């Protein structure tokens, strides 16, 4: 598989190189020079999840890693299901939260960890990543205990739910966590800064595991196929996917699935009050505002870092922008949507509820809506209990860490402080 740097077309790399590097020169994102497609979609949809995902991912990376290795990676990474639940006549939820950290990021995180472990062949690596909540947990669990890989995770102090935080700050060992006294965009900027700093990038063999890493995106393509496979056959070509979006990795993966031949009708980019993309789709003007804190905190992103890949899909003629609509949902309507879902007999959390709201009043007669359930409701227990007025029980992964000590360090939003911290932490080893 070949990938090109979207900011510098003279930089072309292999999949292995793109996974190791994360970002290209000038912080450019890597993008496949070719997107494979299937014409035998029905045959593909008839396969079990792991087998089908191996086929899909082999079409990208089989030439480089070998189909058997891809099969092993997929088997080790996708150890839990993606489930479609019907909510009402016209609407389904694609539940992506049945993995070890109860959010969709387990798919990408685990696939990336398994790829890296095989690609790096024992050479030391430092994973440096910023999280607005769920990436951190997924990455921490995916890499915990892997030899020669250290993980440093930055998160905005006080801006993610206490349970979310416990899921990754309690692991210890090769998992190092840092609370930054600022917001997620500041954490993301510090990560970018570190990658621009040759001393740190080369000295610590940096690798980013956030949603810019191409391996994570490829993994996420697979569950869109799984969603369509689980729909009743007469509805398979009628699906409108509503994607609760922050950095827009999930939506990018969905669009790649469509390019590969999956019959998705169109997409809705559902955001919270951080509405840079919905406004851009309406006005044509890219004008990020300051990030606002909301209940759906994993989507509190005003400068989504995967957006250039969606632009590239459009510019290269893979995707017609007309099949994408944006919708921003405010805090009041998020709560309303959670209550509406409960009336339908479905307990949800703010991120999925936003996607439900965006699709529920936007379906033609010949369409069905699929909104992505990106996290388990218990991950946002305080919010969900407050809004719905019903107590939630904790699933096992959360119950296990709820009473353990948090081990994070605390730093100001200052790159030099982070650099000193990382060098002290990792150089001595
Ligand atoms: C990360 C996350 C999102 C946003 O996904 P992107 O790929 O960054 O757009 C939505 N919901 C939850 C629960 C998340 O953790």
Coordinates of N, CA and C and ligand atoms in Angstrom, one line a residue, residues 104-105 134 244-250 298-299 351 374-375 380, ligand 1:
X104 N -16.0 3.0 20.5 CA -15.6 2.6 19.2 C -14.1 2.6 19.0
X105 N -13.4 3.4 19.8 CA -12.0 3.6 19.6 C -11.2 2.3 19.9
X134 N -12.0 9.2 24.9 CA -12.0 7.7 24.7 C -10.8 7.2 24.0
X244 N -21.7 10.7 14.9 CA -21.3 11.7 15.9 C -19.8 12.1 15.8
X245 N -19.5 13.3 15.4 CA -18.2 13.6 15.0 C -17.4 14.7 15.8
X246 N -16.2 14.4 16.0 CA -15.3 15.3 16.7 C -14.1 15.6 15.8
X247 N -13.2 14.6 15.7 CA -12.0 14.8 14.8 C -12.3 14.3 13.4
X248 N -13.5 13.7 13.2 CA -13.9 13.2 11.9 C -13.2 12.0 11.3
X249 N -12.6 11.2 12.2 CA -12.0 10.0 11.7 C -13.1 9.0 11.4
X250 N -14.1 8.9 12.2 CA -15.2 7.9 12.0 C -15.9 8.2 10.7
X298 N -16.3 14.0 24.1 CA -15.4 13.5 23.1 C -15.5 14.1 21.8
X299 N -16.5 15.0 21.6 CA -16.6 15.7 20.4 C -16.4 17.2 20.5
X351 N -23.3 11.4 22.9 CA -22.7 11.4 21.6 C -23.7 10.7 20.6
X374 N -21.3 5.4 19.7 CA -19.8 5.4 19.8 C -19.3 5.1 21.2
X375 N -20.2 5.1 22.3 CA -19.7 4.8 23.6 C -20.9 4.1 24.4
X380 N -20.7 7.5 30.6 CA -21.1 8.9 30.9 C -22.2 8.8 31.9
Ligands
LIG1 C1 -13.9 10.0 19.6 C2 -15.4 10.0 19.8 C3 -16.2 10.6 18.9 C4 -15.7 11.4 17.7 O1 -15.1 10.6 16.8 P1 -14.2 11.2 15.6 O2 -13.7 10.0 14.9 O3 -13.1 11.9 16.4 O4 -15.0 12.1 14.9 C5 -17.6 10.5 19.1 N1 -18.1 9.8 20.2 C6 -17.3 9.2 21.1 C7 -17.9 8.6 22.3 C8 -15.9 9.3 20.9 O5 -15.1 8.8 21.9

